[in-house]
PDB file of C-alpha atoms in Angstrom:
ATOM      1  CA  UNK A1315      13.117 -12.545 142.531  1.00 48.00           C
ATOM      2  CA  UNK A1316      12.747 -15.045 145.412  1.00 52.00           C
ATOM      3  CA  UNK A1317       9.495 -16.710 146.391  1.00 51.00           C
ATOM      4  CA  UNK A1318       9.391 -14.552 149.524  1.00 52.00           C
ATOM      5  CA  UNK A1319       9.778 -11.367 147.445  1.00 54.00           C
ATOM      6  CA  UNK A1320       6.983 -12.457 145.059  1.00 52.00           C
ATOM      7  CA  UNK A1321       4.734 -13.276 148.013  1.00 49.00           C
ATOM      8  CA  UNK A1322       5.377  -9.867 149.516  1.00 52.00           C
ATOM      9  CA  UNK A1323       4.685  -8.146 146.199  1.00 50.00           C
ATOM     10  CA  UNK A1324       1.441 -10.091 145.869  1.00 48.00           C
ATOM     11  CA  UNK A1325       0.268  -9.098 149.375  1.00 49.00           C
ATOM     12  CA  UNK A1326       1.121  -5.493 148.633  1.00 50.00           C
ATOM     13  CA  UNK A1327      -0.770  -5.593 145.309  1.00 45.00           C
ATOM     14  CA  UNK A1328       2.340  -5.514 143.227  1.00 41.00           C
ATOM     15  CA  UNK A1329       2.706  -6.874 139.684  1.00 35.00           C
ATOM     16  CA  UNK A1330       4.708  -9.956 140.677  1.00 39.00           C
ATOM     17  CA  UNK A1331       2.383 -12.852 141.205  1.00 51.00           C
ATOM     18  CA  UNK A1332       3.303 -15.935 143.171  1.00 59.00           C
ATOM     19  CA  UNK A1333       3.037 -19.013 141.029  1.00 68.00           C
ATOM     20  CA  UNK A1334       1.062 -21.716 142.729  1.00 75.00           C
ATOM     21  CA  UNK A1335       3.608 -24.214 141.364  1.00 74.00           C
ATOM     22  CA  UNK A1336       6.298 -22.500 143.492  1.00 82.00           C
ATOM     23  CA  UNK A1337       4.254 -23.130 146.635  1.00 86.00           C
ATOM     24  CA  UNK A1338       3.346 -26.601 145.411  1.00 85.00           C
ATOM     25  CA  UNK A1339       7.017 -27.500 144.819  1.00 84.00           C
ATOM     26  CA  UNK A1340       8.160 -26.094 148.173  1.00 89.00           C
ATOM     27  CA  UNK A1341       5.485 -27.994 150.082  1.00 91.00           C
ATOM     28  CA  UNK A1342       6.203 -31.140 148.044  1.00 88.00           C
ATOM     29  CA  UNK A1343       9.883 -30.999 149.046  1.00 88.00           C
ATOM     30  CA  UNK A1344       8.966 -30.531 152.727  1.00 90.00           C
ATOM     31  CA  UNK A1345       6.568 -33.470 152.678  1.00 90.00           C
ATOM     32  CA  UNK A1346       8.875 -35.808 150.736  1.00 84.00           C
ATOM     33  CA  UNK A1347      11.688 -35.147 153.219  1.00 85.00           C
ATOM     34  CA  UNK A1348       9.568 -36.377 156.063  1.00 82.00           C
ATOM     35  CA  UNK A1349       7.870 -39.329 154.358  1.00 82.00           C
ATOM     36  CA  UNK A1350       8.586 -42.860 155.401  1.00 80.00           C
ATOM     37  CA  UNK A1351       9.011 -45.148 152.375  1.00 73.00           C
ATOM     38  CA  UNK A1352       7.201 -47.936 154.250  1.00 76.00           C
ATOM     39  CA  UNK A1353       4.203 -45.639 154.640  1.00 78.00           C
ATOM     40  CA  UNK A1354       4.004 -45.150 150.888  1.00 73.00           C
ATOM     41  CA  UNK A1355       4.051 -48.937 150.392  1.00 72.00           C
ATOM     42  CA  UNK A1356       1.545 -49.649 153.122  1.00 74.00           C
ATOM     43  CA  UNK A1357      -1.421 -51.806 152.056  1.00 77.00           C
ATOM     44  CA  UNK A1358      -3.610 -49.840 154.602  1.00 82.00           C
ATOM     45  CA  UNK A1359      -4.557 -47.312 151.930  1.00 82.00           C
ATOM     46  CA  UNK A1360      -7.019 -45.284 154.028  1.00 86.00           C
ATOM     47  CA  UNK A1361      -4.600 -44.926 156.912  1.00 89.00           C
ATOM     48  CA  UNK A1362      -1.761 -44.097 154.544  1.00 86.00           C
ATOM     49  CA  UNK A1363      -3.780 -41.406 152.734  1.00 87.00           C
ATOM     50  CA  UNK A1364      -4.958 -39.887 156.020  1.00 90.00           C
ATOM     51  CA  UNK A1365      -1.398 -39.645 157.356  1.00 91.00           C
ATOM     52  CA  UNK A1366      -0.114 -38.190 154.098  1.00 91.00           C
ATOM     53  CA  UNK A1367      -3.018 -35.692 153.984  1.00 93.00           C
ATOM     54  CA  UNK A1368      -2.143 -34.571 157.539  1.00 94.00           C
ATOM     55  CA  UNK A1369       1.573 -34.171 156.601  1.00 93.00           C
ATOM     56  CA  UNK A1370       0.646 -32.209 153.481  1.00 95.00           C
ATOM     57  CA  UNK A1371      -1.790 -29.979 155.412  1.00 95.00           C
ATOM     58  CA  UNK A1372       0.824 -29.324 158.157  1.00 94.00           C
ATOM     59  CA  UNK A1373       3.474 -28.445 155.542  1.00 94.00           C
ATOM     60  CA  UNK A1374       1.008 -26.123 153.739  1.00 94.00           C
ATOM     61  CA  UNK A1375       0.162 -24.349 156.987  1.00 94.00           C
ATOM     62  CA  UNK A1376       3.878 -24.050 157.862  1.00 93.00           C
ATOM     63  CA  UNK A1377       4.827 -22.751 154.393  1.00 91.00           C
ATOM     64  CA  UNK A1378       2.000 -20.221 154.113  1.00 90.00           C
ATOM     65  CA  UNK A1379       2.640 -19.047 157.698  1.00 90.00           C
ATOM     66  CA  UNK A1380       6.400 -18.630 157.125  1.00 89.00           C
ATOM     67  CA  UNK A1381       5.669 -16.675 153.940  1.00 84.00           C
ATOM     68  CA  UNK A1382       2.895 -14.664 155.618  1.00 86.00           C
ATOM     69  CA  UNK A1383       0.555 -15.741 152.810  1.00 85.00           C
ATOM     70  CA  UNK A1384      -3.172 -16.135 153.197  1.00 84.00           C
ATOM     71  CA  UNK A1385      -4.792 -18.363 150.628  1.00 87.00           C
ATOM     72  CA  UNK A1386      -8.543 -18.622 150.119  1.00 90.00           C
ATOM     73  CA  UNK A1387      -9.798 -21.853 151.693  1.00 92.00           C
ATOM     74  CA  UNK A1388     -10.795 -23.273 148.300  1.00 91.00           C
ATOM     75  CA  UNK A1389      -7.295 -22.674 146.902  1.00 90.00           C
ATOM     76  CA  UNK A1390      -5.652 -24.081 150.004  1.00 92.00           C
ATOM     77  CA  UNK A1391      -7.824 -27.205 149.930  1.00 93.00           C
ATOM     78  CA  UNK A1392      -7.329 -27.708 146.172  1.00 89.00           C
ATOM     79  CA  UNK A1393      -3.534 -27.499 146.609  1.00 91.00           C
ATOM     80  CA  UNK A1394      -3.602 -29.990 149.518  1.00 93.00           C
ATOM     81  CA  UNK A1395      -5.719 -32.368 147.364  1.00 90.00           C
ATOM     82  CA  UNK A1396      -3.358 -31.946 144.387  1.00 87.00           C
ATOM     83  CA  UNK A1397      -0.290 -32.607 146.579  1.00 91.00           C
ATOM     84  CA  UNK A1398      -1.880 -35.724 148.124  1.00 91.00           C
ATOM     85  CA  UNK A1399      -2.808 -36.949 144.628  1.00 86.00           C
ATOM     86  CA  UNK A1400       0.738 -36.323 143.429  1.00 84.00           C
ATOM     87  CA  UNK A1401       2.154 -38.389 146.264  1.00 87.00           C
ATOM     88  CA  UNK A1402      -0.403 -41.215 146.490  1.00 86.00           C
ATOM     89  CA  UNK A1403      -1.922 -41.469 143.076  1.00 84.00           C
ATOM     90  CA  UNK A1404      -1.601 -40.293 139.517  1.00 89.00           C
ATOM     91  CA  UNK A1405      -1.048 -36.585 140.269  1.00 85.00           C
ATOM     92  CA  UNK A1406      -3.096 -34.167 138.260  1.00 87.00           C
ATOM     93  CA  UNK A1407      -4.802 -37.015 136.420  1.00 92.00           C
ATOM     94  CA  UNK A1408      -6.605 -37.999 139.659  1.00 86.00           C
ATOM     95  CA  UNK A1409      -9.346 -35.364 139.093  1.00 86.00           C
ATOM     96  CA  UNK A1410      -9.945 -36.641 135.584  1.00 92.00           C
ATOM     97  CA  UNK A1411      -9.968 -40.293 136.720  1.00 91.00           C
ATOM     98  CA  UNK A1412     -12.688 -39.432 139.296  1.00 86.00           C
ATOM     99  CA  UNK A1413     -14.839 -37.630 136.725  1.00 90.00           C
ATOM    100  CA  UNK A1414     -17.586 -40.058 135.573  1.00 93.00           C
ATOM    101  CA  UNK A1415     -18.028 -38.135 132.318  1.00 95.00           C
ATOM    102  CA  UNK A1416     -14.408 -38.757 131.230  1.00 96.00           C
ATOM    103  CA  UNK A1417     -14.138 -41.903 129.127  1.00 96.00           C
ATOM    104  CA  UNK A1418     -10.560 -41.451 127.978  1.00 96.00           C
ATOM    105  CA  UNK A1419      -7.486 -39.401 128.926  1.00 96.00           C
ATOM    106  CA  UNK A1420      -4.790 -38.582 126.382  1.00 96.00           C
ATOM    107  CA  UNK A1421      -1.532 -36.958 127.414  1.00 94.00           C
ATOM    108  CA  UNK A1422       0.505 -35.319 124.694  1.00 94.00           C
ATOM    109  CA  UNK A1423       3.001 -33.760 127.082  1.00 93.00           C
ATOM    110  CA  UNK A1424       3.032 -32.105 130.498  1.00 93.00           C
ATOM    111  CA  UNK A1425       0.953 -29.133 129.372  1.00 94.00           C
ATOM    112  CA  UNK A1426      -1.308 -30.832 126.752  1.00 96.00           C
ATOM    113  CA  UNK A1427      -3.885 -33.205 128.218  1.00 96.00           C
ATOM    114  CA  UNK A1428      -7.085 -34.072 126.382  1.00 97.00           C
ATOM    115  CA  UNK A1429     -10.174 -35.939 127.623  1.00 97.00           C
ATOM    116  CA  UNK A1430     -13.029 -37.562 125.871  1.00 97.00           C
ATOM    117  CA  UNK A1431     -16.430 -36.663 127.285  1.00 96.00           C
ATOM    118  CA  UNK A1432     -19.641 -37.827 125.685  1.00 94.00           C
ATOM    119  CA  UNK A1433     -17.783 -38.702 122.504  1.00 95.00           C
ATOM    120  CA  UNK A1434     -16.136 -35.294 122.170  1.00 96.00           C
ATOM    121  CA  UNK A1435     -12.432 -34.589 122.506  1.00 97.00           C
ATOM    122  CA  UNK A1436     -11.747 -31.626 124.785  1.00 97.00           C
ATOM    123  CA  UNK A1437      -8.583 -29.984 126.014  1.00 97.00           C
ATOM    124  CA  UNK A1438      -8.338 -30.330 129.768  1.00 95.00           C
ATOM    125  CA  UNK A1439      -7.346 -27.508 132.140  1.00 91.00           C
ATOM    126  CA  UNK A1440      -5.294 -30.099 134.041  1.00 90.00           C
ATOM    127  CA  UNK A1441      -1.539 -29.890 133.563  1.00 90.00           C
ATOM    128  CA  UNK A1442       1.574 -31.494 134.942  1.00 88.00           C
ATOM    129  CA  UNK A1443       4.119 -29.071 136.378  1.00 82.00           C
ATOM    130  CA  UNK A1444       6.912 -30.468 134.194  1.00 86.00           C
ATOM    131  CA  UNK A1445       8.212 -33.469 132.289  1.00 89.00           C
ATOM    132  CA  UNK A1446       9.547 -35.059 135.488  1.00 85.00           C
ATOM    133  CA  UNK A1447       6.090 -35.147 137.087  1.00 85.00           C
ATOM    134  CA  UNK A1448       4.586 -36.644 133.910  1.00 90.00           C
ATOM    135  CA  UNK A1449       7.310 -39.342 133.796  1.00 88.00           C
ATOM    136  CA  UNK A1450       6.736 -40.186 137.455  1.00 85.00           C
ATOM    137  CA  UNK A1451       3.051 -40.821 136.759  1.00 89.00           C
ATOM    138  CA  UNK A1452       3.824 -42.860 133.680  1.00 89.00           C
ATOM    139  CA  UNK A1453       6.139 -44.981 135.826  1.00 86.00           C
ATOM    140  CA  UNK A1454       3.435 -45.459 138.435  1.00 84.00           C
ATOM    141  CA  UNK A1455       1.092 -46.705 135.741  1.00 86.00           C
ATOM    142  CA  UNK A1456       3.583 -48.982 133.976  1.00 86.00           C
ATOM    143  CA  UNK A1457       5.446 -50.502 136.924  1.00 80.00           C
ATOM    144  CA  UNK A1458       2.628 -52.723 138.227  1.00 77.00           C
ATOM    145  CA  UNK A1459       2.239 -54.046 134.667  1.00 82.00           C
ATOM    146  CA  UNK A1460       5.889 -55.095 134.596  1.00 82.00           C
ATOM    147  CA  UNK A1461       6.582 -52.688 131.745  1.00 83.00           C
ATOM    148  CA  UNK A1462       9.035 -49.844 131.318  1.00 77.00           C
ATOM    149  CA  UNK A1463       8.658 -46.576 129.569  1.00 78.00           C
ATOM    150  CA  UNK A1464      11.709 -44.525 128.646  1.00 72.00           C
ATOM    151  CA  UNK A1465      13.229 -42.887 125.570  1.00 73.00           C
ATOM    152  CA  UNK A1466      14.083 -46.295 124.069  1.00 76.00           C
ATOM    153  CA  UNK A1467      10.706 -47.866 124.820  1.00 74.00           C
ATOM    154  CA  UNK A1468       8.052 -45.108 124.727  1.00 68.00           C
TER     155      UNK A1468
END
């Protein structure tokens, strides 16, 4: 069933639910196609993030309009924030990094992320969409340190 069919079924109250990751991935592709590599490397972080947020917001509006999908404002805003974080930062980990109660983040795979809060280990609701997204974040973390992480050097 195509994304359009699932969206239609959702609007009509059918059983087929649209996965937010389908919308996320479609918007991510649209944004990445139009991104300038120099923009991503720009030292003007505030300007870079503002431009990327605008591009993500425009792509979200375009995608939801084309699919005739109405998202609650909170869901729309969360997806925009998650997309911006995926492009400019450490993806789904950004929310955890901003949480002052989180003292440690442990990733055991794309769907198993734990945090330490007040000395207690808790499973996080945050997940990566797949192994590829997790590996991209690992690369973002390791690259500035001059280190590599792959199957040979985990």
